[in-house]
């Protein structure tokens, strides 16, 4: 069994480090390591990776947005998200995006290899979330509404597009503002971008 892995990160040094470590694992083969996501589709079509290991935040793109787009057209592909931080929002957003696993950079090579092997076998691996943090997670619907807010949509437009009442939209926005600990819609978008939950288009 050989697992083909494609690495995506805007830090060249980290790419080289990951490539070296993973290629020392007999069952894993790094088929590509790219720092520019513009070449992602080309690399996937050329090298047919089983798993894409991608950073959640990069200079000019979001690993979450890329994951969503990839899985729309390639639902068979498995994505492992790598992050410097284990924020509960990151874990939830990674899960919502359809990725198969979330792992932090502080983990050992052995833990990363284990994660890759488990994902290859069809398992999903996400950190356990403390009960007192569960109420701070954005639901998939809240994340969808937040994305539309970032697109400068009004409550009425969001209501129409999502086919829910304006009152329901307002309820979800209030929940988003509370969970992100901000005071306004704009504050929610700014905070979400800073935390890597949204990317700047």
C-alpha atoms as one frame of an Amber mdcrd trajectory, in Angstrom:
protein
   0.000   0.000   0.000   1.407   3.335  -1.105  -0.453   6.520  -0.192   0.162
   9.403  -2.599   0.150  12.762  -0.824   0.167  16.285  -2.251   1.415  19.064
   0.049   0.085  22.629  -0.145   1.569  25.440   1.965   2.959  28.879   1.240
   6.034  28.276   3.418   8.739  26.609   1.388  10.741  25.525   4.419   7.781
  23.699   5.913   7.076  22.017   2.583  10.642  20.737   2.410  10.502  19.535
   6.005   7.206  17.714   5.510   8.374  16.185   2.235  11.529  14.851   3.840
   9.729  13.390   6.844   6.843  11.826   4.961   9.027  10.350   2.230  10.910
   8.471   4.937   7.694   6.591   5.661   7.629   3.436   3.461   3.881   3.578
   2.840   3.733   7.285   1.895   4.942   8.984  -1.265   4.897  12.773  -1.643
   3.880  13.319  -5.254   4.049  17.096  -5.106   4.704  20.069  -2.833   3.349
  23.402  -3.989   3.492  26.850  -2.431   1.158  28.484  -4.954  -2.439  27.173
  -4.853  -2.925  28.357  -8.459  -1.196  25.140  -9.505  -3.321  22.931  -7.256
  -5.693  21.570  -9.919  -2.838  20.964 -12.327  -0.913  19.022  -9.685  -3.960
  16.951  -8.773  -4.714  16.108 -12.407  -1.050  15.321 -13.088  -0.146  13.329
  -9.978  -3.507  11.896  -8.803  -2.906  12.176  -5.050  -4.985  10.115  -2.631
  -4.728  12.842  -0.010  -4.097  16.585  -0.097  -2.380  17.912   3.034  -3.093
  21.629   3.074  -2.561  24.526   5.454  -5.693  26.253   6.702  -4.263  29.749
   6.150  -2.031  30.906   3.341  -1.053  34.353   2.099  -3.375  34.558  -0.856
  -5.912  31.823  -0.219  -7.805  29.882   2.404  -7.331  26.146   2.773 -11.001
  25.939   3.718 -12.198  27.647   0.526  -9.898  25.475  -1.559 -11.201  22.361
   0.184 -14.816  23.277  -0.535 -14.065  23.943  -4.202 -12.018  20.777  -4.630
 -14.610  18.503  -3.069 -17.404  19.941  -5.206 -15.746  18.467  -8.285 -13.702
  15.678  -6.686 -15.758  14.201  -3.832 -13.497  11.148  -3.771 -10.488  13.282
  -2.805  -9.512  13.355   0.852  -8.169  16.511   2.458  -6.214  16.847   5.687
  -6.040  20.380   7.070  -2.883  21.480   8.865  -2.993  24.412  11.284  -0.681
  26.238  13.625  -3.542  26.722  16.096  -6.232  24.410  17.409  -8.972  27.026
  17.668 -12.384  25.433  18.037 -13.575  27.608  15.138 -10.861  26.132  12.910
 -11.839  22.573  13.802 -15.524  23.223  13.163 -14.904  25.105   9.912 -12.616
  22.328   8.684 -15.309  19.762   9.377 -17.963  21.903   7.698 -15.760  22.305
   4.613 -15.781  18.537   4.141 -12.165  17.775   5.039 -11.338  14.371   6.489
  -9.030  15.478   9.283  -7.571  18.394  11.216  -4.115  18.286  12.762  -1.878
  20.935  14.289   1.721  21.618  13.334   2.887  20.818  16.860   2.049  17.126
  16.414   4.827  14.626  15.795   5.624  13.072  12.443   4.286   9.775  13.794
   0.936  11.399  14.593   0.765  12.975  11.148   1.559   9.649   9.480  -1.111
   7.951  11.593  -3.645  10.599  10.556  -2.801  10.202   6.867  -3.133   6.410
   7.065  -6.457   6.582   8.877  -7.855   9.090   6.396  -6.720   6.867   3.532
  -8.701   4.027   5.102 -11.800   6.216   5.155 -11.818   7.518   8.710 -12.359
  11.117   9.785 -10.131  12.480  12.553 -10.889  15.670  14.448  -9.737  16.838
  17.895 -12.194  16.410  20.710 -13.813  19.690  21.613 -14.275  20.587  25.246
 -17.916  20.769  26.245 -17.607  24.362  27.411 -16.467  25.358  23.913 -19.213
  23.647  21.964 -21.598  26.587  22.311 -18.996  28.837  20.646 -18.910  26.875
  17.401 -20.598  28.242  14.320 -23.132  25.878  12.821 -22.979  25.140   9.072
 -25.966  27.463   8.533 -24.325  30.247  10.549 -21.146  29.853   8.525 -23.185
  30.051   5.325 -24.881  33.240   6.530 -21.548  34.718   7.601 -20.178  34.040
   4.124 -23.087  35.921   2.608 -22.609  38.809   5.048 -18.997  39.002   3.851
 -20.378  39.314   0.319 -22.248  42.420   1.532 -25.666  40.789   1.241 -28.561
  42.334   3.149 -30.736  40.349   5.525 -33.478  40.364   2.893 -31.141  39.027
   0.217 -29.855  36.326   2.555 -33.424  35.411   3.459 -34.378  35.077  -0.196
 -31.262  33.135  -1.237 -31.443  30.673   1.663 -35.240  30.479   1.600 -35.620
  31.252   5.296 -37.469  34.065   7.053 -35.806  37.378   7.815 -36.441  36.718
  11.513 -34.482  33.463  11.229 -31.648  35.299   9.503 -31.603  37.891  12.283
 -31.559  35.133  14.902 -28.557  33.462  13.281 -26.712  36.775  12.917 -27.232
  37.486  16.619 -25.838  34.047  17.405 -22.802  34.649  15.146 -22.090  37.993
  16.819 -22.339  36.400  20.269 -20.137  33.431  19.422 -17.428  35.571  17.818
 -17.638  38.055  20.696 -18.104  41.093  18.465 -20.639  43.909  18.292 -21.726
  44.016  14.659 -21.970  42.238  11.321 -18.819  44.012  10.157 -17.013  42.979
  13.316 -18.048  39.369  12.717 -16.620  39.413   9.189 -13.357  41.076  10.267
 -12.888  38.620  13.132 -13.696  35.644  10.905 -11.107  36.780   8.347  -8.475
  37.252  11.069  -9.158  33.755  12.375  -9.009  32.259   8.915 -12.683  31.289
   8.768 -13.199  33.506   5.740 -10.815  34.628   3.049 -10.658  38.016   1.370
 -11.908  37.762  -2.202
